[in-house]
PDB file of C-alpha atoms in Angstrom:
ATOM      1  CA  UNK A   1       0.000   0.000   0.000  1.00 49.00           C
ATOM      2  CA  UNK A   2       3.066   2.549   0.575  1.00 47.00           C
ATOM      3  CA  UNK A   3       4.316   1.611  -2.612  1.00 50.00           C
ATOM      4  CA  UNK A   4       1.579   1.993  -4.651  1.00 50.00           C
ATOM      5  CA  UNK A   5       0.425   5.882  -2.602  1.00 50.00           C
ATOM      6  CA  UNK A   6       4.380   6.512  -2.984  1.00 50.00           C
ATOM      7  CA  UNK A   7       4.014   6.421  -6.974  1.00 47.00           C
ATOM      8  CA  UNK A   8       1.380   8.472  -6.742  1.00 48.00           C
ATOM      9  CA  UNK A   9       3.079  10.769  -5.307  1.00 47.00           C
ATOM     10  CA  UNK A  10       5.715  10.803  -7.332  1.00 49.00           C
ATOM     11  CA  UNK A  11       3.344  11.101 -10.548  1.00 50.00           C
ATOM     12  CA  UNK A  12       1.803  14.135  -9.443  1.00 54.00           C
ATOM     13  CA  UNK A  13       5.250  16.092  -9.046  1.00 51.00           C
ATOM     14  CA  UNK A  14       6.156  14.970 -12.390  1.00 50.00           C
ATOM     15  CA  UNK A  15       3.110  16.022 -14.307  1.00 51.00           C
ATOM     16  CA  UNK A  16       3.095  19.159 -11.994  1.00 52.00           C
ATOM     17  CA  UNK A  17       6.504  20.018 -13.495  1.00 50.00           C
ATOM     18  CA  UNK A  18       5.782  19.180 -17.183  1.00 50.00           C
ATOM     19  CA  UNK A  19       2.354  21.627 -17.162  1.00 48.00           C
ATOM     20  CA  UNK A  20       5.457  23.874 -16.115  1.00 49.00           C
ATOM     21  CA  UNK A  21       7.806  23.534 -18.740  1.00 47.00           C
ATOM     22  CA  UNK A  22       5.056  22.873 -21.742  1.00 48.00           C
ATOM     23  CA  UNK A  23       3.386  26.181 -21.503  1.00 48.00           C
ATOM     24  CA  UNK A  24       2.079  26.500 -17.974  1.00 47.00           C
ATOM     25  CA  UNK A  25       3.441  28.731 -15.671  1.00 47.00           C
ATOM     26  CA  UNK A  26       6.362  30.468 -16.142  1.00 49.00           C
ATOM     27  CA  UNK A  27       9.748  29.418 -14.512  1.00 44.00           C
ATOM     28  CA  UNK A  28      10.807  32.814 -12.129  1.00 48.00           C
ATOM     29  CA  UNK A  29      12.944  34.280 -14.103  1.00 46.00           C
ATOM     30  CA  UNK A  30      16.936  33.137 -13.845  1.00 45.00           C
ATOM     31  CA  UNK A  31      15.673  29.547 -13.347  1.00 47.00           C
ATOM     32  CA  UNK A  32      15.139  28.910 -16.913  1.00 46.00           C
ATOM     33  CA  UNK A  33      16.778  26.324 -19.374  1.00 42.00           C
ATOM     34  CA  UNK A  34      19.818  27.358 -21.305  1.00 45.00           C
ATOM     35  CA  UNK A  35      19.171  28.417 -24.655  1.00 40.00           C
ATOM     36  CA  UNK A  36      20.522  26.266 -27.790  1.00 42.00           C
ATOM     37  CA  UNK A  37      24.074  28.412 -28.809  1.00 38.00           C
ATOM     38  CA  UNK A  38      22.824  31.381 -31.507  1.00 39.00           C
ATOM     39  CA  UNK A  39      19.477  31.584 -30.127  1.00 41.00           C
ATOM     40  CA  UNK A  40      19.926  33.973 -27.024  1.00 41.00           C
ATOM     41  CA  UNK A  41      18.744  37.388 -26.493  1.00 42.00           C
ATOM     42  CA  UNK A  42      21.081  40.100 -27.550  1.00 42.00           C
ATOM     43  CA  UNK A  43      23.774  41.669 -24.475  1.00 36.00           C
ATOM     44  CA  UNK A  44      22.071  45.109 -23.109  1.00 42.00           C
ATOM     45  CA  UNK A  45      24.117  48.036 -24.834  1.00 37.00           C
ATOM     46  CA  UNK A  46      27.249  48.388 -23.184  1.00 38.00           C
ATOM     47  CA  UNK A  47      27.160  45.005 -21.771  1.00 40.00           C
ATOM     48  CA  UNK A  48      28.356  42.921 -24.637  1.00 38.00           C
ATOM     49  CA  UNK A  49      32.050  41.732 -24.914  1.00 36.00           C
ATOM     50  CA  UNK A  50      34.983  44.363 -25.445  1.00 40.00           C
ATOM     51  CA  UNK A  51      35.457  45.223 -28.982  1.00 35.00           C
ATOM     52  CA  UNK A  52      38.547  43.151 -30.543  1.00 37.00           C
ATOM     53  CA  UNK A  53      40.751  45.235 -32.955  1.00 41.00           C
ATOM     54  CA  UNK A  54      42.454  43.320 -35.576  1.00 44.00           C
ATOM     55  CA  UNK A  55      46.378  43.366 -34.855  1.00 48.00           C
ATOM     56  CA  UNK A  56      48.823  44.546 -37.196  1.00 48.00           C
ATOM     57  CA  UNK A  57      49.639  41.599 -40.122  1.00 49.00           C
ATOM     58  CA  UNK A  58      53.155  40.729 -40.276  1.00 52.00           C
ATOM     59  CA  UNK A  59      55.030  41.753 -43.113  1.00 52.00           C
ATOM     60  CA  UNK A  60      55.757  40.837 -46.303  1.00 64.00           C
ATOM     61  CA  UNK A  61      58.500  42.740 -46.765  1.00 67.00           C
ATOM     62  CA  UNK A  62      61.702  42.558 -44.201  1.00 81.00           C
ATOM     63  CA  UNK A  63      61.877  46.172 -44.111  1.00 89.00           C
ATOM     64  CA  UNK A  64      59.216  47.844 -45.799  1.00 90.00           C
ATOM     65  CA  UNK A  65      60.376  51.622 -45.474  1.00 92.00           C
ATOM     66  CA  UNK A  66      63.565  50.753 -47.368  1.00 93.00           C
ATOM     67  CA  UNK A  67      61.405  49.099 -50.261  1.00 94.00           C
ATOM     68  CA  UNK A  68      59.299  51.918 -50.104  1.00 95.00           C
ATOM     69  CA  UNK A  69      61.978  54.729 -50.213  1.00 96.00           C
ATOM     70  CA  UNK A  70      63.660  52.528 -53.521  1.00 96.00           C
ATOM     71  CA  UNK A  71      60.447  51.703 -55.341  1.00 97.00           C
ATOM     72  CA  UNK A  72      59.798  55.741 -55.358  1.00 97.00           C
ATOM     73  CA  UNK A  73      63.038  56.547 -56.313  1.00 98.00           C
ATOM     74  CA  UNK A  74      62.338  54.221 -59.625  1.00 97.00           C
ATOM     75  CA  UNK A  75      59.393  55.916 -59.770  1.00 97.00           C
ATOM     76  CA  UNK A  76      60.140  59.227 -60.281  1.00 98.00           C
ATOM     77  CA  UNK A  77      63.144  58.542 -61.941  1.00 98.00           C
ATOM     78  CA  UNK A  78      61.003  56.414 -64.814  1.00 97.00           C
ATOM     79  CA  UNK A  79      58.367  59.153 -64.537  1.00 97.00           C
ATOM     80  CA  UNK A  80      60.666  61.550 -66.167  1.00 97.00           C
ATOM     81  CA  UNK A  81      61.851  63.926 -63.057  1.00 98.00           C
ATOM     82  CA  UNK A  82      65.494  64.246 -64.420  1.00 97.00           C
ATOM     83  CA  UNK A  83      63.497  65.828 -67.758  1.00 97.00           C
ATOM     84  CA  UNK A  84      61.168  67.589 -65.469  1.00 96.00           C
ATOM     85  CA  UNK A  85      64.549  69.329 -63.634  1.00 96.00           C
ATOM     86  CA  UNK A  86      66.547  69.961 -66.627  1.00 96.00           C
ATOM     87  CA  UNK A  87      63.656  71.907 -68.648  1.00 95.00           C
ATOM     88  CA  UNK A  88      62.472  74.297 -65.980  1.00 93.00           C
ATOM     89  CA  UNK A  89      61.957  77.594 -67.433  1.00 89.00           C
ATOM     90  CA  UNK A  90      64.779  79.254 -65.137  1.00 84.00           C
ATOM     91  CA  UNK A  91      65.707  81.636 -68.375  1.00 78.00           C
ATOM     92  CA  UNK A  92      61.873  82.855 -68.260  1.00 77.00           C
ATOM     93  CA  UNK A  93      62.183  83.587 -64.742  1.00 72.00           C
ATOM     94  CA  UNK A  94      65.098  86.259 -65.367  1.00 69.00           C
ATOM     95  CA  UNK A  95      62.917  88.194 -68.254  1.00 65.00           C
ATOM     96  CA  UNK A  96      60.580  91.122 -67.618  1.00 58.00           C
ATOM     97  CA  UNK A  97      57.539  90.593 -68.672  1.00 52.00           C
ATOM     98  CA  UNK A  98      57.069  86.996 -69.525  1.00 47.00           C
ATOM     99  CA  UNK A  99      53.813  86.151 -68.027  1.00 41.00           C
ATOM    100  CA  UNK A 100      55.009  85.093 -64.925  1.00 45.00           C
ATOM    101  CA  UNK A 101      55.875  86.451 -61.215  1.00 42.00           C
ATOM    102  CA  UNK A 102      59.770  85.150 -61.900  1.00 41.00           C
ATOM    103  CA  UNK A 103      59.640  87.707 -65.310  1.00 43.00           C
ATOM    104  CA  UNK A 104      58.467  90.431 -63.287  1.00 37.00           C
ATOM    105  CA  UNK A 105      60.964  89.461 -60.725  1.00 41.00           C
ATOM    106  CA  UNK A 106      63.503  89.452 -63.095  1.00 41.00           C
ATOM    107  CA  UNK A 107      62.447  93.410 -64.290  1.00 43.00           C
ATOM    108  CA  UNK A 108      62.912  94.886 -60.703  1.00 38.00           C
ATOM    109  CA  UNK A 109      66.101  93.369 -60.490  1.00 43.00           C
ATOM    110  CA  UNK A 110      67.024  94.037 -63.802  1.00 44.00           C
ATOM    111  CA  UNK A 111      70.229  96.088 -62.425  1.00 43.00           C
ATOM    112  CA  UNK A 112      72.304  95.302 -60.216  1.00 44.00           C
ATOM    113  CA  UNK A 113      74.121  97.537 -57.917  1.00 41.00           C
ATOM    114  CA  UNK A 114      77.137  95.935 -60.199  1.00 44.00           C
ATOM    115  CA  UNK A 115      75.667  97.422 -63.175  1.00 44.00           C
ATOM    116  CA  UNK A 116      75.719  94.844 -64.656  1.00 49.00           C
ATOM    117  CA  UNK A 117      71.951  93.898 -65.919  1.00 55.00           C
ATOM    118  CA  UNK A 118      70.368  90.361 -65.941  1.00 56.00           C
ATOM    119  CA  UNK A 119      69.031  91.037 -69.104  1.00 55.00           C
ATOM    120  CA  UNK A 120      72.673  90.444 -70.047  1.00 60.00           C
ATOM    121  CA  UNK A 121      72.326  87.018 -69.539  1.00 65.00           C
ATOM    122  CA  UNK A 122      72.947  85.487 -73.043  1.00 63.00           C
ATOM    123  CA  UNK A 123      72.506  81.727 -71.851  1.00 78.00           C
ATOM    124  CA  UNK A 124      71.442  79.778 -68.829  1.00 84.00           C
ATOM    125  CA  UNK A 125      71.451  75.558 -69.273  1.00 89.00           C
ATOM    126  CA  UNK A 126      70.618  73.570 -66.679  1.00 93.00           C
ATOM    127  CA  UNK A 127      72.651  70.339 -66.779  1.00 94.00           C
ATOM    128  CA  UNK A 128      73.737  67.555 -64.671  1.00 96.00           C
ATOM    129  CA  UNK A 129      69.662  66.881 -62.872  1.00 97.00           C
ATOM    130  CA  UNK A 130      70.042  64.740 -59.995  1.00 97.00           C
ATOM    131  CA  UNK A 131      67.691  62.815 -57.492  1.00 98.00           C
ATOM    132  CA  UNK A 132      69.529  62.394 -54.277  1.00 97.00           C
ATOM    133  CA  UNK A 133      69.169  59.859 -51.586  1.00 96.00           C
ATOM    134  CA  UNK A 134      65.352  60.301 -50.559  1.00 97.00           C
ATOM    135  CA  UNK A 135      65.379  60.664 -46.460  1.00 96.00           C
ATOM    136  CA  UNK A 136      61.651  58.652 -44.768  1.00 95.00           C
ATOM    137  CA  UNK A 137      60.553  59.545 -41.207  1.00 95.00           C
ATOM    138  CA  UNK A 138      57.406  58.580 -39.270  1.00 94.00           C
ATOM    139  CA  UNK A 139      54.961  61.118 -37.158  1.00 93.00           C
ATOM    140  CA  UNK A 140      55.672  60.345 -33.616  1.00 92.00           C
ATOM    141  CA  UNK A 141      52.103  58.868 -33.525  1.00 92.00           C
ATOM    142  CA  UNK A 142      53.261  56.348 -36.560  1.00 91.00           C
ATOM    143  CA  UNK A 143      50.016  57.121 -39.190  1.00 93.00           C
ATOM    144  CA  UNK A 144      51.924  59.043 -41.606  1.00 95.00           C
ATOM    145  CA  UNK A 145      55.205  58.796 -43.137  1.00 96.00           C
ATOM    146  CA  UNK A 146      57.512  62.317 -44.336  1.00 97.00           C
ATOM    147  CA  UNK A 147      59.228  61.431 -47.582  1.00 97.00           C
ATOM    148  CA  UNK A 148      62.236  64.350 -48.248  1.00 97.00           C
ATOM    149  CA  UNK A 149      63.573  64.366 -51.875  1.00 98.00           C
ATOM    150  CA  UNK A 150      66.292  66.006 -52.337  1.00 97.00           C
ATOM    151  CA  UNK A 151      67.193  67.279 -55.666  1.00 97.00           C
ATOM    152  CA  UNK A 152      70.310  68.979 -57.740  1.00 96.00           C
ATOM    153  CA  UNK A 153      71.154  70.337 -60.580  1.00 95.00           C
ATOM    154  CA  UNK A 154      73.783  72.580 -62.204  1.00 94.00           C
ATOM    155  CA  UNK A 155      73.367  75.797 -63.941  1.00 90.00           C
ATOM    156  CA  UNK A 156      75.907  76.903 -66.628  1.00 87.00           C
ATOM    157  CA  UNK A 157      75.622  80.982 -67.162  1.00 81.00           C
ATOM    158  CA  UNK A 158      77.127  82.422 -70.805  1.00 79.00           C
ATOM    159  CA  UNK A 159      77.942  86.359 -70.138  1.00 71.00           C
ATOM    160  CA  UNK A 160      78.617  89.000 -72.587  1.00 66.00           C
ATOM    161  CA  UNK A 161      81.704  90.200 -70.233  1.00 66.00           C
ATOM    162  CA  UNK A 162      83.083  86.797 -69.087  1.00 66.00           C
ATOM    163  CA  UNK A 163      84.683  84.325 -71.018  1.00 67.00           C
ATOM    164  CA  UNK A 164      84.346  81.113 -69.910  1.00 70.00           C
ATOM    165  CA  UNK A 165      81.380  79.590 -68.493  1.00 77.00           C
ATOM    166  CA  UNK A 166      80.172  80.152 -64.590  1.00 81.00           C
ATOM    167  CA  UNK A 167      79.016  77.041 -63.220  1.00 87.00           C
ATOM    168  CA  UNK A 168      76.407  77.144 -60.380  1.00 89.00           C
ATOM    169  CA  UNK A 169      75.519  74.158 -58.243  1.00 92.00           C
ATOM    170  CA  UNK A 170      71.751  73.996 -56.907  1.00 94.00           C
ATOM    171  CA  UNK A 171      70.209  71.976 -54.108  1.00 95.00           C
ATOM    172  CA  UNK A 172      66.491  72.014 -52.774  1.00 96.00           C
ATOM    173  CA  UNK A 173      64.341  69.557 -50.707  1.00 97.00           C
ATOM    174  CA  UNK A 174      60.763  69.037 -51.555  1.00 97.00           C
ATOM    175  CA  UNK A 175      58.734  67.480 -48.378  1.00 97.00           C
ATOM    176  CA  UNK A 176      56.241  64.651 -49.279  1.00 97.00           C
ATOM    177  CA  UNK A 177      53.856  63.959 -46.663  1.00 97.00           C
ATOM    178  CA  UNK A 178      52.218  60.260 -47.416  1.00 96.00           C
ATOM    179  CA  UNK A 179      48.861  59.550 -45.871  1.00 94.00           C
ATOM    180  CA  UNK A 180      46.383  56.584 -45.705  1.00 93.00           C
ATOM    181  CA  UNK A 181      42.609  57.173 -47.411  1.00 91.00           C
ATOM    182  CA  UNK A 182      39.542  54.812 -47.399  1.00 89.00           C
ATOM    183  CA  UNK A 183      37.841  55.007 -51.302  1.00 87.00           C
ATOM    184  CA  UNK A 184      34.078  54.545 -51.597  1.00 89.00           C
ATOM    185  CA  UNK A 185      34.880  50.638 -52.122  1.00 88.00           C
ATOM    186  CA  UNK A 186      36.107  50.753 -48.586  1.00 85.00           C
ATOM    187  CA  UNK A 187      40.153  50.252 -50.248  1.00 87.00           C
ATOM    188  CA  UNK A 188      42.866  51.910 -48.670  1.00 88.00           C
ATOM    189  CA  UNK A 189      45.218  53.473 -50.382  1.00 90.00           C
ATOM    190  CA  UNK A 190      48.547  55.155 -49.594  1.00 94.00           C
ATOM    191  CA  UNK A 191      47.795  59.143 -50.835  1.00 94.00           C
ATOM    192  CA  UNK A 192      49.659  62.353 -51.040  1.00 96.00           C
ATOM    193  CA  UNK A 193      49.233  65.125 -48.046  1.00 96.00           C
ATOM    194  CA  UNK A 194      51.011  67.876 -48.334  1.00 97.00           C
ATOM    195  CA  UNK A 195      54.064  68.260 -50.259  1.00 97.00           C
ATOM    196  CA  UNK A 196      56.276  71.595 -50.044  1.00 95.00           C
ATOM    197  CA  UNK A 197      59.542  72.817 -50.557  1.00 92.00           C
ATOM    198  CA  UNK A 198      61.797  72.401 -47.284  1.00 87.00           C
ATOM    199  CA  UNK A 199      62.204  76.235 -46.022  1.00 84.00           C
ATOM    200  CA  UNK A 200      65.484  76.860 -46.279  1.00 84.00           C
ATOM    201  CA  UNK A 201      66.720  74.203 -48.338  1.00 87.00           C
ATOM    202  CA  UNK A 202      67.936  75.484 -51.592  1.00 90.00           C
ATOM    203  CA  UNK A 203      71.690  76.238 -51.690  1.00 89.00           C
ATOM    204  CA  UNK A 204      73.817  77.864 -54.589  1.00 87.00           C
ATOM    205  CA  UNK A 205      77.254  77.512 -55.208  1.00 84.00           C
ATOM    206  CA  UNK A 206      79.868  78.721 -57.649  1.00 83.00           C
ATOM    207  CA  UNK A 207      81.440  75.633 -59.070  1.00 80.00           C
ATOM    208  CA  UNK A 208      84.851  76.720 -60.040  1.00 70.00           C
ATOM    209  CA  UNK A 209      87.073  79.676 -58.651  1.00 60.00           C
ATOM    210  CA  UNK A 210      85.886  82.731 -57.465  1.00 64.00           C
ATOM    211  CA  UNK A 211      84.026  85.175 -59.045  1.00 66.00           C
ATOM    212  CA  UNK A 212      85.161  88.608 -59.269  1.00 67.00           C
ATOM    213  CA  UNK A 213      83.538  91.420 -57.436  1.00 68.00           C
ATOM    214  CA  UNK A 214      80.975  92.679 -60.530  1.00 67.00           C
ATOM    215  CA  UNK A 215      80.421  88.788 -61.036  1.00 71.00           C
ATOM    216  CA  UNK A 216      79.657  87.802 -57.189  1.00 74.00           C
ATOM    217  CA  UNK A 217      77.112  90.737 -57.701  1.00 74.00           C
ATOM    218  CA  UNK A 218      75.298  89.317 -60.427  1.00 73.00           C
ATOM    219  CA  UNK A 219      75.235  85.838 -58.102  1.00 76.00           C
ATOM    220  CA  UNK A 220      73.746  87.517 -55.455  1.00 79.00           C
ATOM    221  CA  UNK A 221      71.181  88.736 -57.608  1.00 77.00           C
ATOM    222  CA  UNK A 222      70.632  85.481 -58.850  1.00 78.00           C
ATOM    223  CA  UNK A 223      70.439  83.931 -55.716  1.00 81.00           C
ATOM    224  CA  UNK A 224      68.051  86.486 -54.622  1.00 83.00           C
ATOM    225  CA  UNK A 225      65.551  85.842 -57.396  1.00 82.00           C
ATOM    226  CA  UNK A 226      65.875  81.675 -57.276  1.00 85.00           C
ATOM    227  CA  UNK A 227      65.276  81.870 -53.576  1.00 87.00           C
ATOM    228  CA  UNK A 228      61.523  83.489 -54.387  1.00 85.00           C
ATOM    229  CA  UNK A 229      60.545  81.765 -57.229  1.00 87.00           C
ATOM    230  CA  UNK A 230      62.953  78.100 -58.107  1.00 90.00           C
ATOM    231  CA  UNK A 231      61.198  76.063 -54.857  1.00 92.00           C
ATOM    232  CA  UNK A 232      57.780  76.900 -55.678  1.00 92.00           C
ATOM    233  CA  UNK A 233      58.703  75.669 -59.277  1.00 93.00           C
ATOM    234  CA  UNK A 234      60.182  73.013 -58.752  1.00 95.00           C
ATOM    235  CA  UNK A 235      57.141  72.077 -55.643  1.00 95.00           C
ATOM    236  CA  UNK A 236      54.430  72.158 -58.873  1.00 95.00           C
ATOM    237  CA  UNK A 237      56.170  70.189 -61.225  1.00 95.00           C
ATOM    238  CA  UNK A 238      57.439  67.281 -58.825  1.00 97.00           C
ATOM    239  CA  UNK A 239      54.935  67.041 -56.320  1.00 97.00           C
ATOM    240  CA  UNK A 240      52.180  65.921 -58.815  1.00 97.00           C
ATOM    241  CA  UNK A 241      54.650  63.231 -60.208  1.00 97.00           C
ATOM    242  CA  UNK A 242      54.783  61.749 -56.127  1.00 97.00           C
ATOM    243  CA  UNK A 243      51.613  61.424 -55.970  1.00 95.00           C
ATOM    244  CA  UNK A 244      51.536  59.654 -59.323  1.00 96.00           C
ATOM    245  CA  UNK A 245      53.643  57.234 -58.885  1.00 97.00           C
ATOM    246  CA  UNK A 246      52.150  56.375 -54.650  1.00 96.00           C
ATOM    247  CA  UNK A 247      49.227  55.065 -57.088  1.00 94.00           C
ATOM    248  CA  UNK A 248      51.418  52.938 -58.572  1.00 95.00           C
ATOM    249  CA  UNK A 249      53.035  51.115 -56.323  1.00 95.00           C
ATOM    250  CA  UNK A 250      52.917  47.505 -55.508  1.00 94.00           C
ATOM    251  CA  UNK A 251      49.699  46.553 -53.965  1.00 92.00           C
ATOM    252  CA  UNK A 252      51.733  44.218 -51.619  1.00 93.00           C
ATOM    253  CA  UNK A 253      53.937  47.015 -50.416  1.00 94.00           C
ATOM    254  CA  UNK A 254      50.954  49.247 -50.126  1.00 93.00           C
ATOM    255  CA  UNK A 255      49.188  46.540 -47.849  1.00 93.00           C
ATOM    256  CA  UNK A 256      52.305  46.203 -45.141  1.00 92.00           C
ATOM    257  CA  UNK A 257      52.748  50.416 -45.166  1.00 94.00           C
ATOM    258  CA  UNK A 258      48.734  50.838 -44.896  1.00 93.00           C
ATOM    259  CA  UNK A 259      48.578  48.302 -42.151  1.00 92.00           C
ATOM    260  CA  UNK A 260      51.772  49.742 -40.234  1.00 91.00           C
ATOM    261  CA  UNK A 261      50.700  53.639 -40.485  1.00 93.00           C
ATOM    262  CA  UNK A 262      46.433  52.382 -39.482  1.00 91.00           C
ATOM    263  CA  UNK A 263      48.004  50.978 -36.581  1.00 90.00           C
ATOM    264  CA  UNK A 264      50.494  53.113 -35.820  1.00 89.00           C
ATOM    265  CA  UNK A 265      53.562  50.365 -35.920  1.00 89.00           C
ATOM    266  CA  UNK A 266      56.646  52.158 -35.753  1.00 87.00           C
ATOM    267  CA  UNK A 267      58.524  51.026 -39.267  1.00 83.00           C
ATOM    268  CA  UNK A 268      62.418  51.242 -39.934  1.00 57.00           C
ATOM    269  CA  UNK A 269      63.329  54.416 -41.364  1.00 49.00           C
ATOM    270  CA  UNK A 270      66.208  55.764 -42.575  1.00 45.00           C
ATOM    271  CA  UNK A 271      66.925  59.003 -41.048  1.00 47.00           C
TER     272      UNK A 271
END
């Protein structure tokens, strides 16, 4: 008889339970089943796990600032900047009048206090165009890279009153700023910021011996008017060719300097 009330018993807890979990009575909440994986509710705002950011890839190249200072150094080189150098209109810039700031430039200094005029200039050939050893630094926050390219070139000067040939030496530094931009595609790309002459970068020299007094007049004068107007010449005919040839660099290279500037990885640069 205890047996048989016992089952009883026992049946009416377990159908007590089941009207429970098949649609009776709620469970208080907390004392619920687990859901199946997938199926939960979503995490309250602010609640849900900490955001994960994607670490920096390795890289494909072992040092990816040298391969990028080389591969633009082939790339302005086979984009013509050596052409670019050696046909800048420096002869325009000493004429009055010629349409340009340089020309008018070149009137109000016509005469020196040498008296001798720059009008006397019979000749000016730029020769020997050179790209130098391009410099790379990173922003101390590591998301853009500072790309100096220094440039030379010699100036040969025919005068009515001098015999031989003076031979001028010219250095300037343009400053290439190199940025990463998102397209509409969502592609990054490596892109040019700003790009400028380095103040106080462009040197002239005499080549050979020492010009006389009248002579180191008409340099000074020189000097004075390439000073104004040769860096912002030079600045808008090379910094459009950077910018053409960061959009033609290797996509490979592109990927390990994007993904070292977006996170800020400190590359090795040469100073």
């Amino acid at each position: 008889m205890f047996q048989i009330g016992g089952l009883i018993v026992f049946c009416g807890l377990l159908a007590q339970t089941t009207a429970q979990l098949g649609g009776g009575l709620p469970l208080p909440v907390g004392q619920g089943l687990p859901l199946p994986l997938g199926q939960g509710q979503p995490l309250p705002l602010g609640q849900g796990l900490p955001l994960y950011v994607t670490p920096a890839l390795p890289s494909k190249h072992k040092d990816p600032a040298g391969t990028l200072t080389g591969a633009l150094t082939n790339g302005l080189l086979s984009g013509g900047l050596l052409g670019i150098l050696e046909n800048l209109p420096l002869l325009n810039i000493l004429k009055p009048g010629g349409g340009t700031s340089g020309g008018l430039l070149g009137g109000l200094l016509g005469t020196l206090n040498s008296g001798i005029s720059l009008l006397n200039i019979i000749d000016l050939k730029i020769t020997n165009p050179q790209l130098l050893e391009l410099g790379l630094v990173q922003s101390p926050d590591g998301h853009r890279l500072y790309v100096t390219i220094p440039l030379g070139l010699n100036l040969e000067l025919k005068l009515p009153m001098v015999t031989s040939l003076l031979e001028l030496s010219l250095r300037l530094n343009i400053t290439a700023e190199v940025l990463t931009k998102r397209d509409n595609q969502g592609r990054v790309h490596l892109v040019l910021g700003d790009c400028t002459h380095s103040p106080g970068s462009l040197h002239i020299y005499l080549l050979k011996g020492i010009a006389p007094q009248p002579i180191q007049g008409l340099l000074d004068g020189l000097t004075d008017i390439f000073n104004k107007v040769l860096p912002e010449l030079v600045q808008g005919k090379v910094c459009p060719l950077v910018n053409e040839v960061l959009s033609l660099l290797d996509i490979t290279l592109v990927h390990d300097i994007v993904d070292s500037l977006i996170h800020g990885v400190q590359l090795v640069v040469k100073v």
